[in-house]
Coordinates of C-alpha atoms and ligand atoms in Angstrom, one line a residue:
X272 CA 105.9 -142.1 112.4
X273 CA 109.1 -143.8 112.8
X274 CA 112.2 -140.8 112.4
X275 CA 114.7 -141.1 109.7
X276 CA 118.2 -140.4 111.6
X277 CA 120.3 -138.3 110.2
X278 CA 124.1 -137.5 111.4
X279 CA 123.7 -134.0 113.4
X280 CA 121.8 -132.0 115.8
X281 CA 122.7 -128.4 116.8
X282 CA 122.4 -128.0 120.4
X283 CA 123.1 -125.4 122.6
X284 CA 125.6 -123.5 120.4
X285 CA 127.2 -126.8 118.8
X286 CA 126.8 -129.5 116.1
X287 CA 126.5 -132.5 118.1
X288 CA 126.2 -136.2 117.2
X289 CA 122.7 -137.3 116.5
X290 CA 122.8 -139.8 119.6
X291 CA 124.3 -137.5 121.5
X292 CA 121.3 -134.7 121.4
X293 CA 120.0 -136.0 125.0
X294 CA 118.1 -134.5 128.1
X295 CA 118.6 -135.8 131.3
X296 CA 115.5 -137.5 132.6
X297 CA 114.5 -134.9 135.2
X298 CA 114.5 -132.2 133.3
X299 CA 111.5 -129.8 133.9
X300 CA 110.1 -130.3 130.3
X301 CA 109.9 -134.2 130.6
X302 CA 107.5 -133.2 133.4
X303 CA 105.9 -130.1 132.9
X304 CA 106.1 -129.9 129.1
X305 CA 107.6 -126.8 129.7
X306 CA 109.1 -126.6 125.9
X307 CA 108.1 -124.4 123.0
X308 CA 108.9 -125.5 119.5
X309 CA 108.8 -124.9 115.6
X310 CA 107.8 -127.0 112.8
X311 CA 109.6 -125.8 109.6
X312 CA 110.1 -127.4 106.4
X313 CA 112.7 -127.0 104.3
X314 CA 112.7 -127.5 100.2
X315 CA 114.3 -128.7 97.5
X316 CA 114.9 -126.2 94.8
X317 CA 117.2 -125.2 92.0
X318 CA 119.1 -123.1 94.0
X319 CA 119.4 -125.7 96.3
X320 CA 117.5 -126.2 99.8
X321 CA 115.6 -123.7 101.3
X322 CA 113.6 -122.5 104.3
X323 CA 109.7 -122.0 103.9
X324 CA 109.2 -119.0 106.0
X325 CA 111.6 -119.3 108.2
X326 CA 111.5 -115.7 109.3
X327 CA 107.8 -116.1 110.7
X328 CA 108.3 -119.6 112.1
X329 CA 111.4 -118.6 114.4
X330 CA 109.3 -115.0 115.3
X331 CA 106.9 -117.2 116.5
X332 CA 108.8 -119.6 118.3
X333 CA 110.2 -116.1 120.3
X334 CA 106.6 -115.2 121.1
X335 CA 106.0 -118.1 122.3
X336 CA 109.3 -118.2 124.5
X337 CA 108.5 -114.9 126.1
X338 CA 104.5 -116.2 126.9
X339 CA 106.0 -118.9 128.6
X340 CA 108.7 -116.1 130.2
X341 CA 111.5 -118.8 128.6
X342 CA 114.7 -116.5 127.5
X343 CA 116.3 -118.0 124.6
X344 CA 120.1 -117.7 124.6
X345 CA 120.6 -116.5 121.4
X346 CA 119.2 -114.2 118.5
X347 CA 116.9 -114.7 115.8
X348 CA 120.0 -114.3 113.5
X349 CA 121.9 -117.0 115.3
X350 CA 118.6 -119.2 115.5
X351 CA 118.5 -118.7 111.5
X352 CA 122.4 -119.2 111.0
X353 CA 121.9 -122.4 112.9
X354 CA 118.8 -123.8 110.8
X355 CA 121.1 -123.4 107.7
X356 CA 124.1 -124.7 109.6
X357 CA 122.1 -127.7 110.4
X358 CA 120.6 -128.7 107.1
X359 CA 124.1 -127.9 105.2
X360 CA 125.7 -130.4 107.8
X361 CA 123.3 -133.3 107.3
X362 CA 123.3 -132.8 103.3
X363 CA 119.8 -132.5 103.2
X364 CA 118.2 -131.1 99.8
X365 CA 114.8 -131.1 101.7
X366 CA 113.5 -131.6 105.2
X367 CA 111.5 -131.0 108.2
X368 CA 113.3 -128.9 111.2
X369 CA 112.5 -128.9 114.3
X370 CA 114.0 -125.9 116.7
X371 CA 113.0 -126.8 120.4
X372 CA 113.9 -124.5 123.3
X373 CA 112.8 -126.3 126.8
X374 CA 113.1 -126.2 130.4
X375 CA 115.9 -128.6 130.9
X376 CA 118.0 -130.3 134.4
X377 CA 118.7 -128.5 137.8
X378 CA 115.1 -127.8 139.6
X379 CA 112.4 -129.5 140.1
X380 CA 108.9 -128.4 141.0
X381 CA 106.0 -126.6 138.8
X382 CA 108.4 -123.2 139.3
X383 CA 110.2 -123.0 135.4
X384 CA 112.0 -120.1 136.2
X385 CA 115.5 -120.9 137.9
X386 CA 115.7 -124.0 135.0
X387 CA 118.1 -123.6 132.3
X388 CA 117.4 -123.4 128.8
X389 CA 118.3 -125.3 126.1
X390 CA 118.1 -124.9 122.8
X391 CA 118.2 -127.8 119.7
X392 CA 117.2 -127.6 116.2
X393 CA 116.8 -130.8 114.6
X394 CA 116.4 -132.3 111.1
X395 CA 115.0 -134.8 109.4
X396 CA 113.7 -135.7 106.0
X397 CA 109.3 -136.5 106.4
X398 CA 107.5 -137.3 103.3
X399 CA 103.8 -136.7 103.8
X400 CA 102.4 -136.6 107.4
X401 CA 99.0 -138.4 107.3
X402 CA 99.9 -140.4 105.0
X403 CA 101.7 -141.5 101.5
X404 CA 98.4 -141.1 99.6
X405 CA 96.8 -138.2 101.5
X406 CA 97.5 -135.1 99.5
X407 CA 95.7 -136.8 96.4
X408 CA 93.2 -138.9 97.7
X409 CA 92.4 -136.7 101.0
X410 CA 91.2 -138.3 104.9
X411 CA 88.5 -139.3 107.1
X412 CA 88.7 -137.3 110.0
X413 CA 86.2 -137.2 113.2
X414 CA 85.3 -134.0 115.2
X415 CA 86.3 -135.2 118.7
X416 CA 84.9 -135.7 121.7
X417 CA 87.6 -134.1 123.3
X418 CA 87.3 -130.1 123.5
X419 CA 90.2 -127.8 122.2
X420 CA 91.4 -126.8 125.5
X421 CA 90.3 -122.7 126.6
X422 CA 92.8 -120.1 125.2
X423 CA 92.6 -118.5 128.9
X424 CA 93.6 -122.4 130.5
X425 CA 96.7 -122.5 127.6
X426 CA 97.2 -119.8 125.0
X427 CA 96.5 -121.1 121.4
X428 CA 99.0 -118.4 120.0
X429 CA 101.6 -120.6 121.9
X430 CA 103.4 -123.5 120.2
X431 CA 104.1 -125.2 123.8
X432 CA 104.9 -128.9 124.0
X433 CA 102.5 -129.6 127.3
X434 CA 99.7 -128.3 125.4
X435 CA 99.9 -131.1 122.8
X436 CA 98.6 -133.4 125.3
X437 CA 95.5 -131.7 124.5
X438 CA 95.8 -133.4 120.8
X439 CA 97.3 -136.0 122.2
X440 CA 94.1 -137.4 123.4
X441 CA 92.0 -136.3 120.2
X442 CA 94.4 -138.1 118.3
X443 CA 94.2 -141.3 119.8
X444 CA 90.2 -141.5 119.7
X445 CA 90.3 -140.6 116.0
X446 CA 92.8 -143.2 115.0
X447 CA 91.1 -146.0 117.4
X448 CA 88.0 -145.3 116.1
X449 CA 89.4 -146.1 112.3
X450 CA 89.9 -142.2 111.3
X451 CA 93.1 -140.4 110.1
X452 CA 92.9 -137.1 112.2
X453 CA 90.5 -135.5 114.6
X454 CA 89.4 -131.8 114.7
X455 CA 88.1 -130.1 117.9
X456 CA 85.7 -127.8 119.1
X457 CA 85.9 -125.3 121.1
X458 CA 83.7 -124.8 124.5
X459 CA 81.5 -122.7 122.3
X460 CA 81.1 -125.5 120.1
X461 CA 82.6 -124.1 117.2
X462 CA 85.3 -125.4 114.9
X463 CA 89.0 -125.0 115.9
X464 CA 92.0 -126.8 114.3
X465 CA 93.1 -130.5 113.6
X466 CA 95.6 -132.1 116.1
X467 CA 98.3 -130.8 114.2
X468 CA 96.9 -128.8 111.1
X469 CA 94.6 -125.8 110.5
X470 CA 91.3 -126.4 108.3
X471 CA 89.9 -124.3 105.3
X472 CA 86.4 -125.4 103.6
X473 CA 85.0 -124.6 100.1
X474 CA 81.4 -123.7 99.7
X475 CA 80.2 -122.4 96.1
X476 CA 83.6 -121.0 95.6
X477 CA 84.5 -119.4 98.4
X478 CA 87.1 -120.3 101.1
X479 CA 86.5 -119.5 105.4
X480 CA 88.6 -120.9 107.4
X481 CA 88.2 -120.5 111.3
X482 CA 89.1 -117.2 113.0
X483 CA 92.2 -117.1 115.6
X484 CA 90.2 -116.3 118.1
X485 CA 88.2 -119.6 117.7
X486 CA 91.6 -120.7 119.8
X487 CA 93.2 -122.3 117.2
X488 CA 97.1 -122.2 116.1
X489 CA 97.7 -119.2 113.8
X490 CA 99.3 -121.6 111.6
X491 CA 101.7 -119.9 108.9
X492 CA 100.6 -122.3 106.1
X493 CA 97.1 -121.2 107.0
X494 CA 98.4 -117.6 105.8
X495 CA 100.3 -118.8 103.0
X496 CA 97.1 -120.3 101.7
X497 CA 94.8 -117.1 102.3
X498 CA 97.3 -115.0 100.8
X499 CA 97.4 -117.4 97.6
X500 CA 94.2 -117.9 97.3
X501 CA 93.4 -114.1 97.1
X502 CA 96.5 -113.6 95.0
X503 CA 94.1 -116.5 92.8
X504 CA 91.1 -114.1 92.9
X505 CA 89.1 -116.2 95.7
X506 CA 86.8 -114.4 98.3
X507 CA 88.3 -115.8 101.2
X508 CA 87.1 -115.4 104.9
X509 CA 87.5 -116.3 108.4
X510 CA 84.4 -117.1 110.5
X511 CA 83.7 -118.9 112.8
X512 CA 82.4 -122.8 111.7
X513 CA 80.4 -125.0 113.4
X514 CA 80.2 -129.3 112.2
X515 CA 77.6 -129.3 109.9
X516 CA 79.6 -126.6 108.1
X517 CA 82.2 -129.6 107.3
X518 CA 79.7 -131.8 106.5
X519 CA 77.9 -129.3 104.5
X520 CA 81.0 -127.9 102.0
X521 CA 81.7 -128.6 98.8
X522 CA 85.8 -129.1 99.6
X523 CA 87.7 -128.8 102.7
X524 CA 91.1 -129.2 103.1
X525 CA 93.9 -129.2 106.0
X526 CA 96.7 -127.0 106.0
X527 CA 100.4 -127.0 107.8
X528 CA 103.9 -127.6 107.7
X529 CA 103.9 -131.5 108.2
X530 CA 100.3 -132.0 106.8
X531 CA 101.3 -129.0 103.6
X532 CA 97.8 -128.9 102.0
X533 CA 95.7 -132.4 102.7
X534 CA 92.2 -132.6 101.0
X535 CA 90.1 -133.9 103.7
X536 CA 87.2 -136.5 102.3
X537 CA 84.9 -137.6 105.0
X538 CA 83.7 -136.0 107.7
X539 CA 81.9 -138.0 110.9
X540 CA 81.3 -140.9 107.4
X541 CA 80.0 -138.1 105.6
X542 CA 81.8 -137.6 102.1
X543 CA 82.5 -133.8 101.7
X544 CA 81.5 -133.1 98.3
X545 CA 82.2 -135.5 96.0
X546 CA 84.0 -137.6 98.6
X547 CA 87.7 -136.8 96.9
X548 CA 90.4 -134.2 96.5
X549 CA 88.0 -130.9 95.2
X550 CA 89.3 -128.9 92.2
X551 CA 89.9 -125.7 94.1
X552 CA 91.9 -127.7 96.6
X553 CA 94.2 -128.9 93.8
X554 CA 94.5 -126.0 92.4
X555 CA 96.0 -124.5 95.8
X556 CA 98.2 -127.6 95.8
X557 CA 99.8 -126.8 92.9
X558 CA 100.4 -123.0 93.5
X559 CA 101.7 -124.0 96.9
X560 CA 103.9 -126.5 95.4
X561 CA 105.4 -124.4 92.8
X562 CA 106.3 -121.5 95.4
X563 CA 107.9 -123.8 97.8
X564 CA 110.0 -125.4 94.9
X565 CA 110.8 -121.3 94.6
X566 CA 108.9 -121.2 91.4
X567 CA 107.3 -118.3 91.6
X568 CA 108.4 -115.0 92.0
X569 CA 105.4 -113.2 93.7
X570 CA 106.5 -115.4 97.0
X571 CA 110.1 -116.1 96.2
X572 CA 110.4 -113.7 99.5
X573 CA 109.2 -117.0 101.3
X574 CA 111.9 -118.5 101.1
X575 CA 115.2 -118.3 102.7
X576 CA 118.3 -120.0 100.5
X577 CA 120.1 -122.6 103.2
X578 CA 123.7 -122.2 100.8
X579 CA 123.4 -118.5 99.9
Ligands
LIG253 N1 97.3 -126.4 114.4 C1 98.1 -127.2 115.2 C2 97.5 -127.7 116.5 C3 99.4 -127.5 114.8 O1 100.2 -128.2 115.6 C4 99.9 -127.0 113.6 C5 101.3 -127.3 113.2 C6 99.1 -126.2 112.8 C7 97.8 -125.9 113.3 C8 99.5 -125.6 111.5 O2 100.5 -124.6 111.7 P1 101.7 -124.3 110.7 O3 102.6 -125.4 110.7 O4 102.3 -123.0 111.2 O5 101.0 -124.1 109.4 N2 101.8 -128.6 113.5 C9 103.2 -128.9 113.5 C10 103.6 -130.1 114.3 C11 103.0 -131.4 113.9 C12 103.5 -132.6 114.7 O6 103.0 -133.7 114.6 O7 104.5 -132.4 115.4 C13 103.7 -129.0 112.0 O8 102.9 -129.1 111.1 O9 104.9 -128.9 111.8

C-alpha cells in the first residue's frame, strides 16, 4: 500500500523532517532484520485523537526488545510522550503509528549486540488494510502452503521485523494465486494467524479463536475482541483449529490493528456461511467501533487522549 507522507518523524529523541528519518544502508537491521516494532492506531474522537491501547502496545514492544536483548534508550513514559508528540505535530485527528526500535550502523556480522539502537515512531493516516470494501463485504483468504515458522526457531510473542519474512512469503502466494490474505499452519497442522491479523470463527453462536501457544501473535485487538464479546454475553474460547474448522463455521472474522475487525468470506473457494459479513461479526464491528471513537465508557480506559 502506497504511504501517505506526512511532515514529521520522531527519531532518536527528536522531531525530524519526514525525508530525513533515514538508516544508513549497512545497518544490522537492513540485513539481519534485527528490529522490533509496534502497530498502533490512533482515533478520531470528540475529545480529539487518541491512542487505542497504547499502554499494551509499547509493553509489548519492551518485551519484545529484551527477547531480542535490544535496550531501548528511553522509558515507556518517554516512548508514550513521544507517540503524542508525534501525532500532535503532524495534525493528525486519526492514524496509524508505527514505533520501530532496530539494530542500526557501526558492526557488521550476525553479532547484534555492540550495534546501536535507534529508536523512530512514525505516523501516518491508513484507511482500511485489505482493502476499501473489506470490513463490509469480508475476503477470500487461502491457508498457505507455507508453515508458520516454529515458536522455538523465532518466538511468536515477539513482534520482530526478520520474522515477517515468514509472512512475507505466505503473502505473496495468496495474492498470486488471486486471494486477499493467507493464514498459516503450524507444524502440527493447526491454525495459527493471518500474515498480519489474528482469526476468530463463529459456530452456533459461539466464538474460538486459536490459542497463543498455537504460535501465533498475541494480538491486542484479539483481546479487545474476547473481552467485548464476553462483556456481549458470548461463550468465547480459545482452542486449537484445524482447516476444516474455517471451512466449517458459520462466521469467521480477522482481527488487528491495520486489519480492525475484517469478516472473512471464503475460505480455500469455500463460502463461510452465507459467503458475507455474519451478524455476530457486525455486531462486534460496531461495539468495536464505538469504543475506539471513545463511545463507551466500560473501555474508555483504552484509550489514551493524544492533547490531554
Ligand atoms: N498476527 C500478526 C502476524 C500480526 O502481524 C498482527 C498485527 C496481528 C496478528 C494482530 O495483532 P494486533 O495488531 O496486536 O491486534 N499486524 C500489524 C502489522 C501489519 C503490517 O502489515 O505491517 C498491525 O496490524 O498493525
Amino acid at each position: 500500500m502506497p504511504i501517505t507522507e506526512v511532515e514529521k518523524i520522531w527519531k532518536d529523541g527528536e522531531l525530524v523532517d519526514w525525508a530525513d528519518a533515514n538508516v544508513h544502508v549497512l545497518s544490522h537491521a537492513v540485513h539481519y532484520g534485527s528490529g522490533v516494532f509496534e502497530g498502533i492506531r490512533a482515533y478520531e474522537t470528540a475529545r480529539g485523537p487518541a491512542v487505542w491501547h497504547l499502554d499494551e502496545h509499547l509493553k509489548r514492544l519492551f518485551r519484545s526488545a529484551k527477547l531480542y536483548h535490544m535496550e531501548i534508550p528511553y522509558s515507556i513514559e518517554a516512548i508514550t510522550d513521544a507517540t503524542k508528540d508525534v501525532i500532535r505535530a503532524n495534525g493528525l485527528d486519526a492514524c496509524y503509528v508505527r514505533p520501530l526500535v532496530l539494530r542500526g550502523y557501526g558492526e557488521m556480522g550476525v553479532n547484534p549486540l555492540n550495534a546501536p539502537v535507534n529508536v523512530f515512531i512514525a505516523v501516518w493516516p491508513w484507511g482500511a488494510y485489505l482493502g476499501e470494501d473489506a470490513l463490509e463485504q469480508g475476503v477470500r483468504i487461502k491457508i498457505s502452503s507455507w508453515r508458520r515458522n516454529s515458536q522455538n526457531a523465532l518466538p511468536s510473542s515477539a513482534k520482530a521485523s526478520g520474522q515477517y519474512i515468514n509472512g512475507v512469503l505466505a503473502k505473496i502466494e495468496s495474492l498470486k494465486a488471486g486471494y486477499d490474505e493467507a493464514v498459516m499452519l503450524n507444524e502440527q497442522g493447526f491454525i495459527t494467524d493471518g500474515s498480519g491479523e489474528n482469526l476468530f470463527i463463529v459456530r452456533e453462536g459461539r466464538l474460538t479463536t486459536p490459542p497463543i501457544s498455537a504460535g501465533c501473535l498475541d494480538g491486542i485487538t484479539r483481546g479487545s475482541v474476547l473481552a467485548i464479546a464476553r462483556d456481549l454475553g458470548y461463550d468465547v474460547t480459545e482452542e486449537n483449529l484445524v482447516r476444516t474448522d474455517l471451512y466449517n463455521a458459520d462466521e469467521c472474522f480477522f482481527t488487528g490493528t491495520a486489519a480492525e475487525i475484517t469478516p472473512i468470506r471464503e475460505v480455500d473457494d469455500r463460502a463461510v456461511g452465507e459467503g458475507h459479513r455474519g451478524p455476530i461479526t457486525k455486531e462486534l464491528q460496531g461495539a468495536f467501533f464505538a469504543a475506539t471513537k471513545g463511545e463507551t465508557e466500560r473501555y474508555a480506559s483504552w484509550l489514551t487522549y493524544v492533547n490531554d
